[in-house]
Coordinates of C-alpha atoms in Angstrom, one line a residue:
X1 CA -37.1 59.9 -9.3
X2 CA -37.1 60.6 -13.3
X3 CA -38.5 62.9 -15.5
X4 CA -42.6 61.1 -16.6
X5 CA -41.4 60.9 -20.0
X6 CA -38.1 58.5 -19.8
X7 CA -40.8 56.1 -18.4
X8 CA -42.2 53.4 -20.1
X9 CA -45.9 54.6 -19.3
X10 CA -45.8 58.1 -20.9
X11 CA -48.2 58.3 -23.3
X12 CA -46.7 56.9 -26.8
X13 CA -48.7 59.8 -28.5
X14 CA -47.0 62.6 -26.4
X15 CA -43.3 61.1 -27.2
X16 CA -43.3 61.7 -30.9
X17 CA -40.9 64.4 -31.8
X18 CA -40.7 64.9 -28.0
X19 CA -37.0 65.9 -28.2
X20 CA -37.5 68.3 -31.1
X21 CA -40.6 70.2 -29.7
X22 CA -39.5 70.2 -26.3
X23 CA -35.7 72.0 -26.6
X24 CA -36.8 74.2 -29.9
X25 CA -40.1 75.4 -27.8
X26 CA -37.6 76.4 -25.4
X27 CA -36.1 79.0 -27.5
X28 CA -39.6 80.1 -28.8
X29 CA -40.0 78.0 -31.7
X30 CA -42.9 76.1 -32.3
X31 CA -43.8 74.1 -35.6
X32 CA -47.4 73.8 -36.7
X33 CA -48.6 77.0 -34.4
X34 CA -48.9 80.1 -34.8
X35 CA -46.7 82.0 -32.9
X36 CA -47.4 85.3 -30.5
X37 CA -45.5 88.2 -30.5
X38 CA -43.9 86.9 -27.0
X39 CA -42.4 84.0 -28.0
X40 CA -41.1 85.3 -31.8
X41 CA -39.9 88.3 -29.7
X42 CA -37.7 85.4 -27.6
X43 CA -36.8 83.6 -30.2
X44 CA -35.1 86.8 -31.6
X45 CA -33.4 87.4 -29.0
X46 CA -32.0 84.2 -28.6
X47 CA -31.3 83.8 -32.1
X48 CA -29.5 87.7 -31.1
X49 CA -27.7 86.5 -28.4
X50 CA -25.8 83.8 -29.9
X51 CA -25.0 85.3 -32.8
X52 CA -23.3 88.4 -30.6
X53 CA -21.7 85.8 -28.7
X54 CA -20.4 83.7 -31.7
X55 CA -18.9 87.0 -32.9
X56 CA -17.0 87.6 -29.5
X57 CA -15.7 84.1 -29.1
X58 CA -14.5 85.0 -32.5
X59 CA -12.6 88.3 -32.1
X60 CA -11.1 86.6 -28.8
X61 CA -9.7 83.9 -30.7
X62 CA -8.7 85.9 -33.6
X63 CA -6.7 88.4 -30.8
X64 CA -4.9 85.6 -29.0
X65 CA -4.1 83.7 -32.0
X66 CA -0.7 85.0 -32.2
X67 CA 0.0 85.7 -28.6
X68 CA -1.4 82.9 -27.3
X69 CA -2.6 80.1 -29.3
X70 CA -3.8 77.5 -26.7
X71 CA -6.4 80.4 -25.4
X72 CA -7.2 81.0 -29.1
X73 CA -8.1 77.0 -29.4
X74 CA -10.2 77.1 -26.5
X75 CA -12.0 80.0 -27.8
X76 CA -11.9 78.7 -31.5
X77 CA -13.3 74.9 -30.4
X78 CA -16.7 76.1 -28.9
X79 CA -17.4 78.9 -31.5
X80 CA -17.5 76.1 -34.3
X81 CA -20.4 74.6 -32.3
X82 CA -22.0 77.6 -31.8
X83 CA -21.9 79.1 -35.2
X84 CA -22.7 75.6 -36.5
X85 CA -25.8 75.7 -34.9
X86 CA -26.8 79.2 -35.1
X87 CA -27.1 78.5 -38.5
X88 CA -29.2 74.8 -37.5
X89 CA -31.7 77.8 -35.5
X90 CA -32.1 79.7 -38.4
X91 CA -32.5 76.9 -41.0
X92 CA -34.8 75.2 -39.1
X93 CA -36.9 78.6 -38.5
X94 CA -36.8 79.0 -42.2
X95 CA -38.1 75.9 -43.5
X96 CA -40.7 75.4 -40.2
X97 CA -43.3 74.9 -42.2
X98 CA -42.1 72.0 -44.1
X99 CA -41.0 70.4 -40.8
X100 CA -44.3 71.0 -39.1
X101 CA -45.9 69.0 -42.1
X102 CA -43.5 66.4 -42.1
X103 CA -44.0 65.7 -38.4
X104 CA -48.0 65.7 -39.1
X105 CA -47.6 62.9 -42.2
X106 CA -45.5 60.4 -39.6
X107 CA -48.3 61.2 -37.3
X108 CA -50.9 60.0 -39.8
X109 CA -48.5 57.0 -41.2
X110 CA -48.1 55.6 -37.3
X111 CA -51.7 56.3 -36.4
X112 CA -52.8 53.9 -39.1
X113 CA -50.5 51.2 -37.3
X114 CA -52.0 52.2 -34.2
X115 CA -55.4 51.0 -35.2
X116 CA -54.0 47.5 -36.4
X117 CA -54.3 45.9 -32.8
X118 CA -50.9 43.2 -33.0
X119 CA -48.8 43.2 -29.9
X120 CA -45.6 42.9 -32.6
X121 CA -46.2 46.5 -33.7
X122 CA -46.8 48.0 -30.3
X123 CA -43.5 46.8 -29.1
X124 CA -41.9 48.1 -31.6
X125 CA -43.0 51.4 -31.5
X126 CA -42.5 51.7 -27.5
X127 CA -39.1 50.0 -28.3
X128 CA -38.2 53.2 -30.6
X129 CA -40.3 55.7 -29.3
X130 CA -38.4 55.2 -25.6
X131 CA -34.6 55.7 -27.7
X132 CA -35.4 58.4 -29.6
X133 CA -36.5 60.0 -26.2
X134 CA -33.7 58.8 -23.4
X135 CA -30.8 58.9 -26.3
X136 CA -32.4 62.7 -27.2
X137 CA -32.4 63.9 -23.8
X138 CA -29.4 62.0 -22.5
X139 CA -27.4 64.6 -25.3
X140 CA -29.6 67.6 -23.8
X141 CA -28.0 66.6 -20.5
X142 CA -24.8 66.2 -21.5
X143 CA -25.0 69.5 -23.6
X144 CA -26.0 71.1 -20.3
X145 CA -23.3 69.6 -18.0
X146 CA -20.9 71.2 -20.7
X147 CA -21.9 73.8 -20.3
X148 CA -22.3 74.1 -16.6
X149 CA -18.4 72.6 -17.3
X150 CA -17.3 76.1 -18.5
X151 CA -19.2 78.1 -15.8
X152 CA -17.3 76.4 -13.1
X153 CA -14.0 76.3 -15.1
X154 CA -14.6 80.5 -15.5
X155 CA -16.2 81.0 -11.5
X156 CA -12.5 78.6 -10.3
X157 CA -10.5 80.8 -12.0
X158 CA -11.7 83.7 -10.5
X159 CA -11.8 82.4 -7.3
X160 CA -8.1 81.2 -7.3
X161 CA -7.0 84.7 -8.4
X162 CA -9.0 86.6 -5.9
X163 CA -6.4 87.7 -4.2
X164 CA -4.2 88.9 -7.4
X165 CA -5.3 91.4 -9.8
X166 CA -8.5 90.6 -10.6
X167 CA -9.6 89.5 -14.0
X168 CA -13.2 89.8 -15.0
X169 CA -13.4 86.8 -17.4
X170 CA -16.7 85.3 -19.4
X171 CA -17.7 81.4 -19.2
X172 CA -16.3 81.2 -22.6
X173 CA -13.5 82.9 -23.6
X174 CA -15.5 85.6 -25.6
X175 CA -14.3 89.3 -26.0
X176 CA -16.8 92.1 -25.2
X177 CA -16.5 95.7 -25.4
X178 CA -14.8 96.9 -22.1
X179 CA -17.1 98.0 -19.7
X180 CA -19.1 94.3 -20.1
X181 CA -15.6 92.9 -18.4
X182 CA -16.0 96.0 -15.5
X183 CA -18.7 95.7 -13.0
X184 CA -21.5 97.1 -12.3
X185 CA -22.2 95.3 -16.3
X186 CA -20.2 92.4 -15.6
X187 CA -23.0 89.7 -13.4
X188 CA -25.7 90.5 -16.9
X189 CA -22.9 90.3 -19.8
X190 CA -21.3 86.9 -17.7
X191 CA -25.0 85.6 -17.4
X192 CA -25.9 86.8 -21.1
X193 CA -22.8 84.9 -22.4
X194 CA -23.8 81.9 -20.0
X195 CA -27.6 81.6 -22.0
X196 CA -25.7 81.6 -25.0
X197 CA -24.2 78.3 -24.1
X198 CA -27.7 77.2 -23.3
X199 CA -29.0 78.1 -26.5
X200 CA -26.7 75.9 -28.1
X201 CA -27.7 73.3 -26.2
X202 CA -31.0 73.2 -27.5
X203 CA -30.8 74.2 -30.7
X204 CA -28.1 71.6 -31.4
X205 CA -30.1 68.9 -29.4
X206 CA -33.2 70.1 -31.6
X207 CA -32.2 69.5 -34.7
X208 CA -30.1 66.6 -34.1
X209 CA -33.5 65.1 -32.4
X210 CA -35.6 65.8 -35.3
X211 CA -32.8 64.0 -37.4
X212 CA -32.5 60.8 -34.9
X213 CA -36.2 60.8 -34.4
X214 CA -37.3 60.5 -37.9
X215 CA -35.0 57.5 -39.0
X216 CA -36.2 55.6 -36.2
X217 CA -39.9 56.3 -37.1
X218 CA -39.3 55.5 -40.3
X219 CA -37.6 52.7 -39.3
X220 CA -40.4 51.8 -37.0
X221 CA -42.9 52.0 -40.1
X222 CA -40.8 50.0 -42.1
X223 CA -40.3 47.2 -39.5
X224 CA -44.4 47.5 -39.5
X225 CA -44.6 47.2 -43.4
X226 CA -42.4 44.1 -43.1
X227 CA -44.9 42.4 -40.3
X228 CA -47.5 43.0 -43.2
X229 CA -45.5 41.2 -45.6
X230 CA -44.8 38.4 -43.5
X231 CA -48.8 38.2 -42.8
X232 CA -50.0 38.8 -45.9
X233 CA -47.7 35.9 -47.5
X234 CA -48.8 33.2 -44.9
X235 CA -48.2 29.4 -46.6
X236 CA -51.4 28.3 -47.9
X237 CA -51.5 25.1 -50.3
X238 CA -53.6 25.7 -53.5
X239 CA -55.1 29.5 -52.7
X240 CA -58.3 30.1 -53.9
X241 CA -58.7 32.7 -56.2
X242 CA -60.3 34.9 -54.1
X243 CA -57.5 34.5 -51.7
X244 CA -55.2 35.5 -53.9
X245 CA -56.6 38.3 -55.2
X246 CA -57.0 39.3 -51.4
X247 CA -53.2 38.8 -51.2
X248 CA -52.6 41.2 -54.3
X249 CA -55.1 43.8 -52.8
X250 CA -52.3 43.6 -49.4
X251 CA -49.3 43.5 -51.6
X252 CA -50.5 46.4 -53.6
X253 CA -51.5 48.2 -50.5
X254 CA -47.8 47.7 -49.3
X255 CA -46.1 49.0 -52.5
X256 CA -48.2 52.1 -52.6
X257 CA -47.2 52.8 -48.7
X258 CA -43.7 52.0 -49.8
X259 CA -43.7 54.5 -52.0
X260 CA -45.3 57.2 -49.8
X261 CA -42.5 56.7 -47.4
X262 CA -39.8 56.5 -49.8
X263 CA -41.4 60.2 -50.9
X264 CA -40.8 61.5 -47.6
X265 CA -37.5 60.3 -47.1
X266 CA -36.6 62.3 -50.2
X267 CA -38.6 65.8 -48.8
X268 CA -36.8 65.1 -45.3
X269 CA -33.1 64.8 -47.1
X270 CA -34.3 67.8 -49.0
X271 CA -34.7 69.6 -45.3
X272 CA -31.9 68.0 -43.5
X273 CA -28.9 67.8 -46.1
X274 CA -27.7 71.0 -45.8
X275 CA -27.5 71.2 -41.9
X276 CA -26.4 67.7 -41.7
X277 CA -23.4 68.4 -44.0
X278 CA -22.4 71.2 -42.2
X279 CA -22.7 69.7 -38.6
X280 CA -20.5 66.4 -39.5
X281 CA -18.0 68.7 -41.0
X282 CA -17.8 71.0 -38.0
X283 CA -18.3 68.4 -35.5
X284 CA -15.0 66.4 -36.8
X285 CA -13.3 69.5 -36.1
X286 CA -15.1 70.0 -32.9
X287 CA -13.8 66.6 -32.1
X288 CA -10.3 67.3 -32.6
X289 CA -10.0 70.6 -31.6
X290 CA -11.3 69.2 -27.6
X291 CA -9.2 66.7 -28.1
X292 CA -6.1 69.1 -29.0
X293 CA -6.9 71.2 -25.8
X294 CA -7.3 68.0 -23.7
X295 CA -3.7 67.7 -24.4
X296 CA -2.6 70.7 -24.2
X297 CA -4.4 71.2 -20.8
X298 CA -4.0 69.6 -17.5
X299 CA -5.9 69.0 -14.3
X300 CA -9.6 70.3 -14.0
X301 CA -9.1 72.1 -17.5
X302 CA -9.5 68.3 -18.9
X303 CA -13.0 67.2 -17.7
X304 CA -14.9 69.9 -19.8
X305 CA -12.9 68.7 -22.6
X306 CA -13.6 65.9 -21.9
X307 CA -17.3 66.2 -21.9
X308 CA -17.4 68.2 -24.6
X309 CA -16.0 65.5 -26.9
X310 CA -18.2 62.7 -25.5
X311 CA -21.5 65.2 -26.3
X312 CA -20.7 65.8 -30.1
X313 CA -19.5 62.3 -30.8
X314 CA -22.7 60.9 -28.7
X315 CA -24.7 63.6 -31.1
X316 CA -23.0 62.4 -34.7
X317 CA -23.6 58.5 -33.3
X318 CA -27.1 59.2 -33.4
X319 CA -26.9 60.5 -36.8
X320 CA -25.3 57.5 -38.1
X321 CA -27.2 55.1 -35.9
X322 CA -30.4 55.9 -37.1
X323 CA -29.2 56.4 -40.5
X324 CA -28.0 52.6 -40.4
X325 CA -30.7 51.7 -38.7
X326 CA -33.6 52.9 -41.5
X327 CA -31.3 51.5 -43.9
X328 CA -31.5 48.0 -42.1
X329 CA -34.8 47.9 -41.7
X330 CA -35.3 49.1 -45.7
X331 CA -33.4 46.0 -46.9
X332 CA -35.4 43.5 -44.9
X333 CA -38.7 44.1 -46.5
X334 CA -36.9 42.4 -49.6
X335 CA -35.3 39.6 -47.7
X336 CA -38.9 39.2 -45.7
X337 CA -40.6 39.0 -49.1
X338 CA -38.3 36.6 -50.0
X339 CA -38.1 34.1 -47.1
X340 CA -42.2 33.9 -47.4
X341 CA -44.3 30.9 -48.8
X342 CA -44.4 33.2 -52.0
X343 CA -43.5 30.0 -54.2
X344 CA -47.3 28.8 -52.9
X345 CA -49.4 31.3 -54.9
X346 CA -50.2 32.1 -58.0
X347 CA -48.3 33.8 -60.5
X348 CA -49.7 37.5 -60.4
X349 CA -49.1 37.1 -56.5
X350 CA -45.4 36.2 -57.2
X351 CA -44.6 39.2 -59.9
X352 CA -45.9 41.6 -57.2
X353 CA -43.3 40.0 -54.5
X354 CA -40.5 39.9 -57.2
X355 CA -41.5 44.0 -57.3
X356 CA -41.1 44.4 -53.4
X357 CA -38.2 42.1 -53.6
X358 CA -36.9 44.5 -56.7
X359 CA -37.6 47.5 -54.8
X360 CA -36.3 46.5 -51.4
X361 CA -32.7 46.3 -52.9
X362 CA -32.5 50.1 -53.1
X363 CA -32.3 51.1 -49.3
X364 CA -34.1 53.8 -48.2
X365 CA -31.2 57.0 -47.1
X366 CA -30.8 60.5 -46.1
X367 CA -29.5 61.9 -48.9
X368 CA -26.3 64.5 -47.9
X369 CA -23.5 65.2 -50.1
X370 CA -21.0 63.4 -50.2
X371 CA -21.9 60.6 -48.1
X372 CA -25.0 59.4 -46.3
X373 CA -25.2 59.0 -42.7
X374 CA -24.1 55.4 -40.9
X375 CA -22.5 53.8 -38.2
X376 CA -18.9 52.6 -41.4
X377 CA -19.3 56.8 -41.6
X378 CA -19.2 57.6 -37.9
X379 CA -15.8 55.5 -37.8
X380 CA -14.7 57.7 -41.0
X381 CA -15.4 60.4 -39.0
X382 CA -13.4 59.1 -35.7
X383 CA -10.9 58.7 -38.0
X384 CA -10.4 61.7 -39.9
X385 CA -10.5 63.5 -36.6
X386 CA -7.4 61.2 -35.7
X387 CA -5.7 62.3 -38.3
X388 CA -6.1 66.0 -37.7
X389 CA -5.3 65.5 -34.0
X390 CA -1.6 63.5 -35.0
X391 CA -1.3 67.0 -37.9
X392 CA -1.7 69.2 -34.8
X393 CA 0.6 67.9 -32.5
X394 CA 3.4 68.0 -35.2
X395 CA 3.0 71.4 -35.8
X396 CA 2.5 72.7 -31.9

C-alpha cells in the first residue's frame, strides 16, 4: 500500500503544487488563505525553533573547531542546510502573496487545456503532474530518513556508553545552555532539536517543489502550445482565404499565450533567484562537506552521510532537470513551427510562423545569477564539489 496521491487515479486537479502546499502547510504556511492565529502562531515557532537550533549547531562547531575539527564538520555540514533554508522559510513567507498568485495563473493557463478534449494533452499532463509528485515526495522521504539517520546515530551512541560516564548528547551536534544537556530538560530540548531537523525537511522540500513543479508545468504548457502549432499548421493544398485567416487567428492566439508565459517565467525568476542562488551555493558545500565526513568516518557513522548526500544532490537534480527540461520544450515550438506544411499557406500565414520560429530561438529560463539552472550545471556542480573534496583532504 501507497500513499492515494503517488497513484495514477488521484485527481489531476488536487496534484498541482501538491508538494509545495502539502510540506509548507505543515509548518503553518498557507498561500492564497488567510491564516488563523493558530497556525501563524506555529509557523513562528517553527520558524523560532530552527533558527535557535541553527545558532547551537553553530556555537558547537565554532567550539570544537580547534579541538576537534572532524566534530566541528559534522556540526558545520548540517547547519549550512539548515540556515540555507531558514532563510527559503522566511523568503517564501515574505513574498507569499506573489507565490499564491503565481500558483492561481498556472491554474487558469492548464484549465484552459483542460477544456480542449485531445488524449495528447491529457497524457502529458498526468505524465508531469505524477513526477513532480513521486520525484517531490521521494526528497520528503529521503529528507526524513536523514533525519531519522541522526536520531539513531545520537540514541547508538548513548546506548553504547551507557555503562561509562554518561553523555547527554543532541541528534545533531548542537550546543545548548547546560541544563538542556541535564535531565529532567533533556527528553524536550533532544525532541525540540529533533523537530528542527524536521522543519528542514519541509521547508527545503517546499521550496525546492515549488521550483521543480513550476518548470515542469510550464513545460507541460509549452509541450501543449506546440500540439497547437502542429494542428493549427495541418498541410492543406491551396487554403481558402477564410482558412487562412482562421490559421492567423490560431497563430496569433499562440503568440499572445507565448508571451503570457514568457511573462511569468520572468515574475517566477524574480521570486526564485535569490533562494535558488543561495541553495546551489550551499548545497555544493553541503555536498562536499558529507562527503569529507564520509571519509573521515567509519562504520554506521557513514550511512547518514551517505544519505545525506544522495538527498541534496537528488534536490539540485531537480532543479536542473526541470530547468532543462522547460528549456527543451521552449526550443521545440520553433523547430515544430518549422517542420509544419507552413510553405502551403499564404504569405501573412508564413511571416507569423517565421515570428514563432524567431521567438522560439530564445529559450524560455529561470533567470539566477550567474548561471541558469540545467542538467551541463548540475555536473558543474558535481564537479566543483570534487574539487573542494580533493582541497580538503590535502589540508587534513
Amino acid at each position: 500500500m501507497y500513499p492515494r496521491f503517488l497513484g495514477r487515479n488521484y485527481p489531476l486537479a488536487k496534484h498541482l503544487f501538491f508538494v509545495t502546499r502539502y510540506s509548507f502547510g505543515l509548518l503553518g504556511l498557507r498561500f492564497g488563505k488567510e491564516q488563523s492565529w493558530l497556525q501563524l502562531s506555529w509557523l513562528v515557532f517553527n520558524f523560532v525553533n530552527l533558527a535557535h537550533c541553527c545558532q547551537a549547531e553553530f556555537v558547537f562547531g565554532w567550539i570544537h573547531l580547534r579541538t576537534s575539527p572532524v566534530d566541528a564538520m559534522d556540526a558545520f555540514c548540517p547547519l549550512a542546510c539548515s540556515f540555507t533554508t531558514l532563510f527559503k522559510l522566511g523568503w517564501m513567507w515574505w513574498r507569499r502573496q506573489e507565490v499564491a498568485d503565481l500558483m492561481d495563473r498556472i491554474r487558469l493557463l492548464i484549465g484552459e487545456q483542460e477544456k480542449k478534449e485531445d488524449s495528447r494533452r491529457k497524457g502529458a499532463q498526468r505524465s508531469y503532474y505524477l513526477m513532480v509528485t513521486r520525484c517531490g515526495m521521494l526528497v520528503f522521504t529521503l529528507g526524513s530518513i536523514t533525519t531519522g539517520a541522526f536520531v539513531l546515530r545520537s540514541l547508538w551512541e548513548m546506548w553504547v556508553r551507557r555503562h561509562q560516564e554518561f553523555k547527554f548528547d543532541m541528534p545533531f551536534r548542537m550546543l545548548f545552555h547546560n541544563f538542556a544537556h541535564r535531565m529532567p530538560w533533556f527528553p524536550v530540548f533532544y525532541l525540540y532539536s529533533t523537530w528542527s531537523g524536521q522543519v528542514t525537511v519541509y521547508a527545503f522540500v517546499g521550496t525546492d517543489g515549488f521550483f521543480f513543479g513550476f518548470t515542469l508545468y510550464m513545460a507541460f504548457l509549452l509541450r501543449a502550445l506546440r500540439y497547437d502549432i502542429q494542428d493549427a499548421l495541418q498541410p492543406i493544398s491551396d487554403p481558402s482565404v477564410r482558412e487562412s485567416n482562421v490559421c492567423c487567428r490560431r497563430l496569433e492566439d499562440i503568440v499572445d499565450r507565448h508571451n503570457e508565459m514568457e511573462k511569468i517565467v520572468e515574475e517566477f525568476s524574480g521570486i526564485m533567484a535569490a533562494p535558488t542562488f543561495v541553495h546551489f551555493v550551499s548545497a555544493s558545500l553541503v555536498i562536499a562537506t558529507s562527503v569529507i565526513d564520509i571519509l573521515l568516518y567509519s562504520g554506521y557513522n557513514i550511512i547518514r552521510y551517505v544519505v545525506y548526500t544522495f538527498t541534496v544532490s537528488s534536490a539540485i537534480f531537480l532543479y536542473c532537470y526541470g530547468g532543462s527540461e522547460m528549456s527543451t520544450e521552449s526550443l521545440s515550438l520553433g523547430e515544430a513551427a518549422y517542420s509544419s506544411a507552413w510553405y502551403t499557406w499564404d504569405r501573412e500565414t508564413r511571416r507569423r510562423v517565421y515570428l514563432i520560429i524567431l521567438r522560439a530561438q530564445r529559450p524560455m529560463t529561470v533567470r539566477v545569477p550567474f548561471f541558469a539552472p540545467s542538467l551541463p550545471v548540475f555536473t558543474s556542480v558535481i564537479k566543483f564539489t570534487g574539487s573542494i573534496v580533493a582541497l580538503a583532504k590535502t589540508i587534513l
